[in-house]
Amino acid sequence: MNNTELLGLLKKHFGFSGFLVGQQEIISDLLAGKDTLAIMPTGAGKSLCYQLPALALKGTAIVISPLIALMKDQVDALRANGIPAAYYNSTQPPAHQQETLARLKDNALDLIYVAPESLSQLLPILNSIPLNLVAVDEAHCISSWGHDFRPAYTQLSHLKETFPGVPIIALTATADKPTQEDIKIQLNIPRAAVHLSSFDRKNIYLEVRPGINRINQILNFIKGRPHEGGIIYCLSRKGTEKLADKLNSKGYNAAAYHAGLLPEDRAKIQEDFINDRTPIVVATIAFGMGIDKSNVRWVIHYNMPKNIEGYYQEIGRSGRDGLPSTALMFYSYADVVQLAQFAQGSTKEEYQLAKLERMKQFAEALNCRRRMLLGYFGEHVYKDCGNCDNCNVPPEYLDGTIIAQKVCSAVARLNEKESVNTVVDVLRGSKNAHVLNKGHEKIKTFGAASDMPWLDLQQYIIQLINQGILEVHFHQNGRLTLTPLARQVLYEGRKVRLAILVKENPKNKKNSMETEPESELLQHLKNLRYAIAKEDSIPAYIVFSDATLKAMEKEVPHDMDEFSRLKGVGEAKLEKYGARFLAILKDFDQPRRTQKKTNKPKKQVSTLLKTLELYDDGHGIEEIAQKRGLAINTIWGHIIQLSENGEHIDFEGLIDGDELEKIANARDNVEDSTKLKSYYEYFNEEMPYWKLRLGLHLLMNP
Ligand code: ADP
Ligand code: MG
C-alpha cells in the first residue's frame, strides 16, 4: 500500500489528514512485516500506529491491553469511527463473551482487544483465522523494571512462536533502557525496529509556584476556567478529601479519589470524570493509569511529586488532544522534608533521595523548565521552549551578597546545627520557645534581618541551598551546613545573585490567568456533543475531540462536504453526526454569510431578543445565563450587542465613573488595544471581561 492510499484510509476512518510525528515510520515497518517497538510519550498517537495497519491489512489484529477501562475506551472510539472492534475479558457476562468469540471466528472484527490473562481463551480461534498483527499496548507492564508490572504480560513470549509470520508491535510511554531491553527479550522480538520519539509535550504549559495559600490559588485558577476539567494530585488521602470538600463548598463539582475507596466507588468517580459529569478529580497518584480522556485541560500538583518520572507521567494526562493545557505545580519546603522522610529507611533510600533532589531542582529552576525536564530524560534541546513560566517571565535578580553573608554567618554561629526555619527565626529576631531555650538570642546575627518578611527570607535561603552555598541534611532534622562556597561568600567577597521574589500572581501572566470566555457557538456545539454522548453511552471526547469542535467553531462549515474536511471527521462520524452539528452551525453561519445583504441576522436576533426579554423582566445576568443554559459572559455579550444595535439598555449600577475612567486611561497603555485580553492583563485580571467590554462600548458610544 502506497502513502496516498494510507492517507486515504486515515481520512476515511479517522478523519485525519496527516500523520503525527513518528506514526508513519512505525506504520511502514509494520506493513513491511517487521517487529517494532514504539516508545512515544502519552498523547503522541500510539494507538493509530497499529489501528491503521490493522485496517490496511487483510484479517484481524489482536491488541493486548492491561486495563478494561483502556480497552473499552479504545473500542468505543473505534466503533464511533465505524470500525468493527470488540474487547474480551473475564469480567464480561458469558453470553457477551460468546458473541465476541463468534464474531471473531466469522472474521467480522478488524481488531480484538484482550487482557493478557484472557489471551489463552482466544488462541484456538486465533489459530483458525487470518491474523494480521499483534499489538502489545502499555508494554512496560511486561517488565519488572517498570512501575506497572503485570505478571500475565510475561506469558506473552509464546506469541512469536505460535504466529511466526505475524509482526508484533510493542508500545509504551516508558523510556528507560532496561525496560526496553526487557520488552524485546520477553516478547521474543530481539531485532525489533525501535522507534523512540521526542518526549516533548509542547502544548503543556509548565508552571511552578511557591506553595503559599494554595487553596486560594487553586480557586482562582479554576474560576478562570469554567468550561475545563482537570486533575489535582495530593500527597495524602486526607488531603484529597479536604480539598475536594473545599471545592464543593465553593460550588465546584469535584470528587476525591484514592486507594482507600471501595473499588466500585473508584470506578464510578473515574467514569463520571471521563464522561464530563465530574469535571474535577482531586486524587492521589492512584488515579490516572486507566484514563485516555483526551480533553483533560490541566493538572495541578498540590504537593511536589517525589520524582520527575512521576511528575511527567501525571502532567502527561493533560492535553492528549494537542490543544493548549496547563501543568501547575505547587512547591514548598515542607513537601521536600516530608518526602525525604518517606524515603528514609526504604531499601532504595539513597536512590530515592537522589531523585527527590532532581525534582527539587526542577521546582526551583530559574531557567527553561522544559529543557531541564527533557534533559533529565536524556534529550538535549538547545532552545528555550517559550511555554513555561520561566520563559514567559524570566526571573530578575538582585545583589544578594549581603543577605547571603548574614545567612551564612548565622548558620556558622548556630554551629551548623539548625534547620532553615530556625535560621530564619534567628535572623528575624523571633523570641520563640525554641530560640530562647537554646539561647540563640545571644548570637551576633540575632535580628540581623528583622526587616525581611519570614517567607521571603526562607525563599532566599532555599535559593542559597540550590546554589550550593548551603547544604541540608535531611537525616539530621534538616540542619544546614556551610559548603566551601559559603566560605568564599563569608571570607573572600564572593558575590551572590538572588532571584527577586515575585509576589501574588507570579510568572503566570500568560496561561494561569482566566481563559477567554467560550463563544456561544462553542457552547452549543459542546451541548450537542454531550447530548449525543449520553444517547450513545460513550464519553463526549469520543463523539468529537475538543480539537474537532474548535475546528468547527473556526471554519463554520455549511454543508456536508465542508464538514467532512474537518480534522477528526471520518466517513462514519460524518454520516452519524454531521447533520446535527450542521444544523447548529447553520444558525451561526447565516449571519456571517448574509451580513452583506441584510444586516439583520435572524437567529442572532432571536437569541438576543430572548435575553432582552428576560432582562427587561428584571432578571439578573446570572439568572438569565442559568435559565438559558449559556455562560454569563455570553449573556453580557448579548446585552452589549443589544445596546450596540440601538436598543435602550439601562446600565445603571453596573459600572461606575471611576472604572470607566480607568478603562479610558488603559487604552493607551495596554499591549494591544484591540484585544480584551490585553485589558484584562493590564488590570491584573481583576476587572472581569464583561465589565471591560461594557466599559469600552460605553466609551465608544457616549
Ligand atoms: P497515546 O496512546 O500515545 O497516549 P492516543 O493513541 O491515545 O495516544 O492518541 C492521542 C490523541 O491523538 C487521540 O485523541 C487521537 O485521536 C489523536 N491522534 C492520533 N493520531 C492522530 C493524527 N494522525 N492526527 C491527529 N490526531 C491524531
Ligand atoms: Mg495509549
XYZ file of C-alpha atoms and ligand atoms in Angstrom:
730
model
C 0.000 0.000 0.000
C 1.450 3.352 -1.002
C 1.402 6.514 1.009
C -1.521 8.119 -0.781
C -3.631 5.052 -0.163
C -2.668 5.092 3.503
C -3.589 8.734 3.827
C -6.892 7.925 2.187
C -7.579 5.292 4.825
C -6.522 7.683 7.562
C -9.035 10.290 6.447
C -11.787 7.815 5.714
C -11.648 6.054 9.057
C -10.237 8.592 11.471
C -10.815 11.895 9.772
C -7.175 12.965 9.984
C -5.362 14.385 7.016
C -1.812 13.742 8.141
C 0.315 11.701 10.494
C 1.677 12.831 13.816
C 5.430 12.681 14.307
C 6.688 9.112 14.163
C 3.458 7.413 13.162
C 4.251 6.994 9.508
C 7.607 5.285 10.049
C 6.154 2.850 12.539
C 3.254 2.046 10.278
C 5.586 1.378 7.319
C 7.644 -1.011 9.410
C 4.593 -2.921 10.481
C 3.226 -3.078 6.955
C 6.598 -4.427 5.860
C 6.134 -7.209 8.387
C 8.782 -6.007 10.844
C 8.526 -6.377 14.592
C 8.507 -2.957 16.157
C 9.000 -1.286 19.490
C 7.499 2.190 19.744
C 8.368 4.438 22.640
C 6.391 7.630 22.409
C 5.027 9.953 25.063
C 1.428 9.979 26.132
C -0.803 11.620 23.581
C 1.603 11.002 20.698
C -0.960 8.816 18.961
C 0.371 5.320 19.580
C -2.966 3.566 19.062
C -3.191 4.703 15.484
C 0.157 3.035 14.761
C -1.463 -0.379 14.951
C -5.062 0.549 14.204
C -4.341 1.847 10.734
C -2.264 -1.199 9.663
C -4.996 -3.387 11.126
C -7.354 -1.805 8.609
C -4.876 -1.756 5.772
C -4.054 -5.452 6.040
C -6.430 -8.344 5.464
C -7.534 -10.166 8.594
C -7.792 -9.279 12.244
C -5.392 -7.594 14.638
C -5.130 -8.594 18.247
C -4.332 -5.981 20.863
C -3.157 -6.890 24.346
C -4.092 -4.187 26.816
C -3.789 -4.212 30.589
C -6.915 -2.427 31.757
C -10.568 -2.873 30.987
C -11.134 0.877 31.053
C -8.479 1.380 28.381
C -9.853 -1.373 26.176
C -13.360 -0.066 26.459
C -12.275 3.445 25.634
C -10.436 2.366 22.521
C -13.165 0.081 21.313
C -15.739 2.845 21.832
C -13.554 5.193 19.828
C -13.100 2.679 17.006
C -16.806 1.930 16.830
C -17.646 5.621 16.779
C -15.498 5.663 13.663
C -17.467 2.766 12.219
C -14.683 0.206 12.658
C -15.753 -3.259 13.812
C -13.881 -3.899 17.053
C -14.546 -5.636 20.353
C -12.846 -6.497 23.604
C -12.733 -9.671 25.594
C -12.059 -10.063 29.282
C -13.038 -12.093 32.279
C -15.484 -9.597 33.731
C -17.918 -9.829 30.837
C -21.056 -11.976 31.053
C -20.559 -15.353 29.283
C -23.188 -14.586 26.652
C -21.313 -11.441 25.721
C -18.040 -13.361 25.537
C -19.589 -15.998 23.298
C -20.890 -13.370 20.951
C -17.471 -11.743 20.686
C -15.852 -15.122 20.003
C -18.409 -15.852 17.331
C -17.719 -12.569 15.573
C -14.019 -13.189 15.788
C -14.444 -16.610 14.224
C -16.519 -15.134 11.407
C -13.764 -12.669 10.563
C -16.182 -9.900 11.424
C -13.739 -7.947 13.577
C -10.889 -5.759 12.428
C -9.477 -5.518 15.929
C -9.922 -7.558 19.070
C -8.679 -6.244 22.417
C -7.897 -8.686 25.153
C -6.454 -8.654 28.652
C -3.283 -10.764 28.889
C -4.952 -13.053 31.415
C -7.687 -13.956 28.928
C -5.492 -14.416 25.883
C -5.344 -18.210 26.148
C -9.091 -18.426 25.676
C -8.812 -16.820 22.261
C -5.895 -18.865 20.978
C -7.873 -21.703 19.363
C -9.807 -19.199 17.277
C -6.790 -17.057 16.511
C -5.158 -20.143 15.059
C -8.003 -20.550 12.637
C -8.366 -17.007 11.299
C -6.041 -14.713 9.357
C -4.211 -12.697 11.972
C -2.503 -9.567 10.622
C -0.640 -8.218 13.620
C -0.198 -8.426 17.357
C -0.043 -5.187 19.352
C 1.102 -5.136 22.950
C -0.018 -1.816 24.370
C 1.399 -0.379 27.609
C 4.226 -2.816 27.019
C 6.219 -1.623 30.030
C 3.837 -3.793 32.094
C 5.921 -6.717 30.875
C 8.983 -5.609 32.743
C 9.540 -5.935 36.414
C 11.775 -2.883 35.981
C 8.751 -0.841 35.066
C 6.260 0.524 37.508
C 3.058 -1.214 36.473
C 4.386 -4.755 36.303
C 1.736 -7.320 35.341
C 2.767 -10.971 35.679
C 0.425 -12.123 32.898
C 2.372 -9.983 30.446
C 5.366 -12.252 30.897
C 3.338 -15.115 29.387
C 3.327 -13.436 26.009
C 6.613 -14.799 24.721
C 4.873 -17.734 23.048
C 3.086 -15.376 20.645
C 6.088 -15.119 18.363
C 6.416 -18.914 18.177
C 2.736 -19.510 17.700
C 2.396 -16.863 14.969
C 5.872 -16.633 13.460
C 4.825 -14.708 10.368
C 2.800 -12.090 12.177
C 4.538 -8.832 13.126
C 4.435 -7.788 16.756
C 4.361 -4.186 17.850
C 5.014 -3.209 21.459
C 4.080 0.301 22.573
C 4.837 2.241 25.702
C 5.475 5.695 27.056
C 8.151 4.477 29.424
C 11.534 5.217 28.017
C 14.283 3.766 30.083
C 16.798 1.351 28.618
C 16.392 -1.665 30.915
C 12.654 -1.685 30.273
C 13.184 -1.510 26.517
C 15.540 -4.452 26.551
C 13.217 -6.423 28.752
C 10.311 -5.865 26.413
C 12.286 -7.146 23.428
C 13.524 -10.209 25.269
C 10.239 -11.157 26.812
C 8.274 -10.753 23.615
C 10.902 -12.656 21.739
C 11.481 -9.855 19.252
C 15.206 -9.197 19.697
C 15.583 -7.496 16.334
C 12.567 -5.265 16.607
C 12.897 -1.863 14.953
C 12.969 0.638 17.771
C 11.233 3.968 17.336
C 11.940 6.414 20.101
C 10.272 9.775 19.710
C 10.827 13.003 21.476
C 9.250 13.218 24.866
C 8.432 16.840 24.477
C 4.799 17.738 25.081
C 4.882 21.191 23.605
C 1.261 22.001 24.261
C 1.545 21.667 28.031
C 2.403 24.927 29.748
C 4.662 24.289 32.726
C 4.454 26.379 35.819
C 5.673 26.068 39.388
C 4.553 28.334 42.184
C 5.516 28.597 45.832
C 3.062 26.611 47.912
C 1.646 29.575 49.721
C -2.093 29.908 50.134
C -2.585 27.050 47.725
C -6.323 26.744 48.107
C -6.948 30.321 47.083
C -4.550 29.992 44.215
C -6.387 26.896 43.046
C -9.763 28.573 43.414
C -8.554 31.462 41.298
C -7.138 29.107 38.748
C -10.327 27.105 38.251
C -12.543 30.142 38.442
C -10.952 31.311 35.233
C -11.698 28.001 33.525
C -15.378 27.334 33.958
C -15.587 25.011 30.969
C -12.487 22.968 31.610
C -11.811 19.855 33.614
C -8.669 18.629 35.287
C -6.937 16.618 37.957
C -5.425 17.833 41.221
C -2.853 15.498 42.741
C -2.279 15.493 46.509
C 0.147 13.506 48.621
C -2.304 12.081 51.129
C -5.747 10.554 51.083
C -6.899 13.006 53.681
C -5.524 15.848 51.611
C -7.666 14.811 48.635
C -10.816 14.709 50.740
C -10.197 18.029 52.390
C -9.531 19.807 49.130
C -12.485 18.211 47.338
C -14.768 19.293 50.204
C -13.417 22.772 49.994
C -14.007 22.980 46.250
C -17.511 21.603 46.612
C -18.308 24.111 49.316
C -17.329 26.819 46.846
C -19.758 25.492 44.285
C -17.386 23.425 42.144
C -18.121 19.848 41.255
C -15.125 17.856 42.466
C -14.607 14.303 43.673
C -11.866 12.877 45.880
C -10.196 9.686 44.670
C -7.716 7.457 46.475
C -6.852 3.842 47.057
C -8.815 3.753 50.317
C -12.158 3.939 48.498
C -14.203 0.907 47.521
C -13.421 -0.331 44.006
C -16.971 0.414 42.827
C -16.757 3.972 44.126
C -13.435 4.429 42.425
C -14.819 3.108 39.165
C -17.761 5.478 39.379
C -15.590 8.524 40.009
C -13.404 7.604 37.088
C -16.393 7.121 34.836
C -18.005 10.395 35.887
C -14.769 12.156 35.124
C -14.405 10.547 31.718
C -17.979 11.454 30.859
C -17.620 15.076 31.976
C -20.138 14.660 34.777
C -17.486 15.452 37.377
C -15.045 17.906 35.839
C -12.525 17.924 38.691
C -10.925 14.972 40.441
C -8.720 15.501 43.479
C -6.622 12.388 43.718
C -3.602 10.608 44.997
C -1.365 9.121 42.347
C -3.639 6.067 42.409
C -5.660 7.921 39.763
C -4.829 8.102 36.102
C -3.429 4.928 34.625
C -6.751 3.820 33.155
C -7.560 7.169 31.645
C -7.292 8.033 27.995
C -9.578 11.067 28.227
C -8.220 13.382 25.598
C -9.530 16.698 26.918
C -8.054 16.906 30.387
C -7.123 20.578 30.190
C -4.977 20.916 33.289
C -3.169 19.008 36.006
C -2.324 20.597 39.323
C 0.133 19.174 41.813
C -0.948 20.372 45.205
C 2.260 18.858 46.537
C 5.529 18.306 44.797
C 5.791 14.715 43.462
C 8.610 12.557 44.683
C 10.390 12.255 41.367
C 10.423 13.636 37.861
C 9.196 10.393 36.285
C 6.015 10.583 38.330
C 5.587 14.268 37.651
C 5.980 13.804 33.919
C 3.598 10.894 33.781
C 0.973 12.790 35.740
C 1.141 16.037 33.800
C 1.112 13.946 30.622
C -2.523 13.163 31.301
C -3.416 16.654 30.203
C -3.738 17.767 26.631
C -3.662 14.467 24.769
C -5.645 16.182 22.065
C -2.721 18.508 21.455
C -4.606 21.651 22.476
C -3.060 24.055 24.978
C -3.073 22.668 28.515
C -1.554 23.657 31.811
C 0.544 21.818 34.385
C 0.710 23.798 37.592
C 2.772 22.562 40.489
C 2.999 23.939 43.985
C 6.208 23.554 45.796
C 7.068 24.066 49.401
C 9.996 23.299 51.541
C 7.758 21.319 53.881
C 6.892 18.982 50.971
C 10.557 18.268 50.394
C 11.131 17.497 54.049
C 8.120 15.205 54.171
C 9.088 13.346 51.004
C 12.616 12.935 52.304
C 11.205 11.423 55.456
C 9.081 8.986 53.439
C 12.197 7.861 51.636
C 14.114 7.268 54.807
C 14.646 3.681 55.792
C 13.402 2.307 52.483
C 15.680 -0.151 50.747
C 16.361 2.263 47.919
C 16.761 5.260 50.153
C 19.781 6.798 48.526
C 18.359 6.357 45.063
C 15.058 7.882 46.109
C 16.681 10.856 47.771
C 18.723 11.498 44.673
C 15.562 11.506 42.594
C 13.905 13.813 45.064
C 16.835 16.152 44.780
C 16.376 16.337 40.999
C 12.686 17.028 41.462
C 13.512 19.828 43.848
C 15.988 21.289 41.380
C 13.265 21.286 38.774
C 10.882 23.066 41.135
C 13.455 25.717 41.890
C 14.812 26.102 38.393
C 15.210 29.639 37.165
C 15.676 28.695 33.522
C 13.518 26.997 30.897
C 11.774 24.145 32.680
C 11.170 22.059 29.588
C 14.825 21.956 28.714
C 15.552 20.713 32.181
C 12.830 18.047 32.003
C 13.873 16.792 28.609
C 17.488 16.837 29.697
C 16.532 14.621 32.583
C 15.174 12.088 30.104
C 18.348 12.328 28.074
C 17.009 14.610 25.359
C 19.135 17.679 24.894
C 17.495 20.736 23.484
C 19.302 23.922 22.649
C 16.409 26.314 22.605
C 14.212 27.592 25.410
C 10.640 26.430 24.994
C 8.711 29.671 25.352
C 5.892 27.791 27.031
C 6.834 27.698 30.680
C 6.743 30.237 33.458
C 10.473 30.893 33.368
C 10.474 31.549 29.636
C 7.366 33.603 29.972
C 8.663 35.908 32.658
C 12.347 35.283 33.243
C 13.288 35.961 36.844
C 15.004 39.201 37.714
C 17.949 39.241 40.058
C 19.212 41.332 42.894
C 22.615 41.514 44.510
C 22.100 39.095 47.370
C 25.637 39.199 48.717
C 24.740 40.860 51.996
C 21.756 38.608 52.604
C 23.912 35.586 51.840
C 26.611 36.766 54.234
C 24.097 37.248 57.018
C 22.615 33.811 56.453
C 25.973 32.050 56.259
C 27.172 33.833 59.335
C 24.062 32.796 61.260
C 24.493 29.193 60.144
C 28.110 29.267 61.342
C 27.224 30.813 64.666
C 24.488 28.251 65.194
C 27.249 25.671 64.830
C 25.629 24.236 61.690
C 23.057 22.516 63.857
C 19.826 24.267 62.996
C 17.234 23.929 60.243
C 16.130 26.561 57.722
C 13.200 27.604 59.867
C 15.291 28.254 62.947
C 17.862 30.165 60.941
C 15.045 32.352 59.633
C 13.697 32.879 63.159
C 17.089 33.840 64.487
C 17.839 36.263 61.663
C 14.480 37.879 62.116
C 14.968 38.130 65.875
C 11.987 35.946 66.859
C 11.901 35.168 70.516
C 10.068 31.893 70.284
C 10.482 28.988 72.671
C 12.977 27.074 70.545
C 15.185 30.120 70.065
C 15.103 31.120 73.725
C 15.587 27.588 75.075
C 18.760 27.277 73.103
C 19.931 30.761 73.924
C 20.102 31.701 70.248
C 19.076 35.254 71.030
C 22.604 35.818 72.235
C 24.398 35.196 68.961
C 25.663 38.099 66.956
C 23.400 37.760 63.937
C 20.216 37.571 66.012
C 17.774 40.014 64.399
C 20.212 40.897 61.598
C 17.407 40.580 59.031
C 14.488 41.711 61.141
C 13.221 43.882 58.291
C 12.631 40.969 55.958
C 9.353 39.041 55.805
C 9.637 35.476 57.071
C 8.651 33.783 53.819
C 10.990 35.930 51.741
C 13.927 35.078 53.895
C 13.049 31.414 53.751
C 12.847 31.554 49.947
C 16.239 33.247 49.726
C 17.806 30.598 51.918
C 16.336 27.930 49.653
C 17.987 29.671 46.733
C 21.287 29.597 48.598
C 20.833 25.879 49.121
C 20.210 25.443 45.417
C 23.248 27.437 44.512
C 25.291 25.023 46.562
C 26.222 27.610 49.162
C 24.446 25.768 51.943
C 23.637 22.103 52.327
C 20.635 20.489 54.005
C 20.941 17.264 55.949
C 17.517 15.700 55.809
C 18.536 12.842 58.058
C 19.540 15.177 60.823
C 16.425 17.282 61.282
C 17.262 19.180 58.143
C 20.187 21.019 59.687
C 22.054 23.441 57.459
C 25.788 23.362 56.946
C 28.206 25.568 55.042
C 29.893 24.417 51.880
C 33.242 25.657 50.569
C 31.285 28.188 48.517
C 29.850 29.611 51.738
C 33.344 30.226 52.977
C 34.095 32.178 49.815
C 30.971 34.239 50.461
C 31.958 34.906 54.039
C 35.675 35.491 53.689
C 36.568 36.087 50.058
C 33.951 38.553 48.957
C 32.257 36.169 46.555
C 29.192 37.851 45.045
C 25.784 36.163 45.203
C 22.878 36.730 42.873
C 19.360 36.002 44.077
C 16.195 35.865 42.017
C 13.786 38.568 43.071
C 10.722 37.008 44.639
C 7.576 37.604 42.681
C 4.532 38.423 44.743
C 0.952 37.471 44.207
C 0.433 36.258 40.703
C 3.908 35.066 39.973
C 5.130 34.337 36.473
C 1.726 33.437 35.294
C 0.792 36.268 33.062
C 0.044 34.034 30.169
C -1.531 30.759 30.990
C -2.717 30.728 34.534
C -4.964 33.646 34.035
C -8.596 33.394 33.177
C -9.013 31.917 29.755
C -11.046 33.930 27.327
C -14.736 33.166 27.520
C -16.125 30.460 25.323
C -18.185 31.592 22.356
C -21.884 30.908 22.256
C -21.367 28.704 19.225
C -18.828 26.539 21.012
C -21.162 26.185 23.958
C -23.922 24.963 21.678
C -21.578 22.544 19.964
C -20.472 21.191 23.319
C -24.047 20.819 24.485
C -24.892 18.801 21.412
C -21.796 16.677 21.855
C -22.783 15.983 25.426
C -26.328 15.032 24.389
C -25.033 12.623 21.740
C -22.550 11.135 24.196
C -25.410 10.370 26.538
C -27.567 8.857 23.814
C -24.744 6.636 22.621
C -23.323 5.932 26.104
C -19.823 6.984 25.134
C -17.619 9.738 26.514
C -18.079 13.129 24.912
C -14.495 13.315 23.653
C -15.094 10.166 21.647
C -18.003 11.762 19.795
C -15.655 14.550 18.722
C -12.475 15.776 20.344
C -12.166 19.334 21.616
C -9.874 19.935 18.675
C -12.624 18.984 16.224
C -15.168 21.231 17.945
C -12.703 24.098 17.832
C -12.218 23.458 14.131
C -15.994 23.626 13.637
C -16.138 26.891 15.516
C -13.407 28.340 13.388
C -14.327 27.059 9.957
C -18.128 27.119 10.348
C -18.673 24.544 7.582
C -22.034 24.948 5.925
C -22.554 21.656 4.155
C -21.625 18.000 4.462
C -18.728 18.403 2.101
C -17.149 21.186 4.127
C -17.928 19.346 7.330
C -16.177 16.232 6.068
C -12.931 18.174 5.706
C -12.680 18.947 9.410
C -9.914 17.284 11.340
C -11.340 14.275 13.157
C -14.335 13.767 10.857
C -14.184 10.458 9.042
C -16.907 8.839 6.990
C -18.727 7.209 9.882
C -18.906 10.320 12.021
C -19.852 12.471 9.082
C -22.818 10.263 8.426
C -23.826 9.783 12.041
C -23.366 13.268 13.431
C -22.768 15.631 10.535
C -26.334 16.781 10.002
C -26.956 17.502 13.662
C -23.880 19.646 14.033
C -24.537 21.357 10.733
C -27.972 22.366 11.960
C -26.364 24.308 14.777
C -23.586 25.643 12.612
C -26.083 26.892 10.055
C -27.712 29.197 12.594
C -24.396 30.777 13.292
C -23.200 30.626 9.784
C -26.081 32.593 8.400
C -25.329 35.999 9.862
C -21.786 35.788 8.680
C -22.653 34.827 5.158
C -25.679 37.040 4.715
C -24.353 40.013 6.551
C -23.638 41.898 3.406
C -27.149 41.559 2.116
C -29.284 42.086 5.201
C -27.876 43.413 8.385
C -30.449 41.678 10.480
C -29.269 38.136 11.041
C -32.303 36.109 12.012
C -31.157 33.709 14.687
C -28.767 36.143 16.217
C -31.645 38.476 16.765
C -33.858 35.839 18.250
C -31.254 34.756 20.765
C -30.633 38.394 21.645
C -34.318 39.046 21.977
C -34.738 36.177 24.390
C -32.076 37.684 26.582
C -33.586 41.148 26.256
C -36.997 39.907 27.253
C -35.641 38.335 30.407
C -33.523 41.373 31.175
C -36.458 43.701 30.776
C -38.453 41.458 33.074
C -35.924 42.309 35.737
C -33.866 39.104 35.732
C -30.211 39.431 36.650
C -27.447 38.414 34.262
C -26.571 35.269 36.190
C -30.183 34.257 36.332
C -30.596 34.700 32.602
C -27.458 32.677 31.980
C -28.807 29.882 34.087
C -32.265 29.939 32.551
C -30.852 29.872 29.045
C -28.089 27.380 29.761
C -25.455 29.806 28.486
C -22.369 31.275 30.078
C -22.574 34.544 31.970
C -20.111 36.089 29.574
C -22.316 35.184 26.657
C -25.263 36.970 28.224
C -23.090 40.010 28.767
C -22.179 39.800 25.144
C -25.864 39.844 24.247
C -26.614 42.845 26.419
C -23.772 44.826 24.966
C -24.649 43.810 21.449
C -28.243 44.828 22.020
C -27.042 48.195 23.112
C -24.796 48.387 20.069
C -27.814 47.585 17.927
C -29.507 50.663 19.315
C -31.642 49.010 21.964
C -32.005 51.128 25.076
C -30.352 49.296 27.953
C -30.159 50.539 31.488
C -26.550 50.120 32.600
C -27.100 51.890 35.889
C -25.100 50.393 38.700
C -23.116 48.024 36.501
C -20.068 50.187 36.047
C -19.114 53.424 37.768
C -17.383 56.587 36.606
C -14.094 55.661 38.206
C -13.971 52.379 36.428
C -14.813 53.993 33.119
C -12.001 56.425 33.573
C -9.562 53.665 34.374
C -10.546 51.805 31.244
C -10.235 55.004 29.221
C -6.711 55.520 30.523
C -5.790 51.937 29.887
C -6.478 52.324 26.172
C -3.149 53.987 25.594
C -1.204 51.652 27.794
C -2.328 48.146 27.020
C -0.231 45.949 24.836
C -2.890 45.525 22.153
C -5.895 47.781 22.466
C -7.925 45.612 20.097
C -7.739 42.652 22.472
C -9.843 42.338 25.592
C -7.241 40.008 26.938
C -4.704 42.830 26.953
C -7.010 44.933 29.090
C -7.662 42.007 31.332
C -3.962 41.529 31.919
C -3.441 45.236 32.309
C -5.834 45.240 35.263
C -4.076 42.272 36.826
C -7.002 40.047 35.997
C -9.119 41.902 38.489
C -11.645 43.509 36.192
C -13.993 40.914 34.674
C -14.201 40.561 30.932
C -17.789 41.729 30.743
C -17.015 44.957 32.522
C -14.110 45.673 30.207
C -16.253 45.035 27.213
C -19.071 47.161 28.583
C -16.704 49.973 29.520
C -15.145 50.042 26.057
C -18.563 50.012 24.487
C -19.743 52.950 26.583
C -16.579 54.888 25.881
C -17.037 54.447 22.187
C -20.744 55.263 22.303
C -21.005 58.024 24.849
P -1.114 7.533 23.175
O -1.620 6.123 23.255
O 0.207 7.639 22.504
O -1.111 8.225 24.501
P -3.504 8.019 21.673
O -3.389 6.897 20.737
O -4.463 7.862 22.808
O -2.085 8.393 22.265
O -3.815 9.335 20.828
C -3.845 10.619 21.406
C -4.739 11.549 20.617
O -4.163 11.859 19.363
C -6.094 10.961 20.326
O -7.077 11.927 20.639
C -6.029 10.657 18.843
O -7.297 10.729 18.235
C -5.121 11.745 18.322
N -4.443 11.374 17.065
C -3.823 10.219 16.777
N -3.302 10.247 15.533
C -3.609 11.462 15.015
C -3.350 12.111 13.759
N -2.660 11.494 12.792
N -3.817 13.361 13.593
C -4.486 13.990 14.572
N -4.761 13.436 15.772
C -4.323 12.187 15.993
Mg -2.252 4.670 24.557
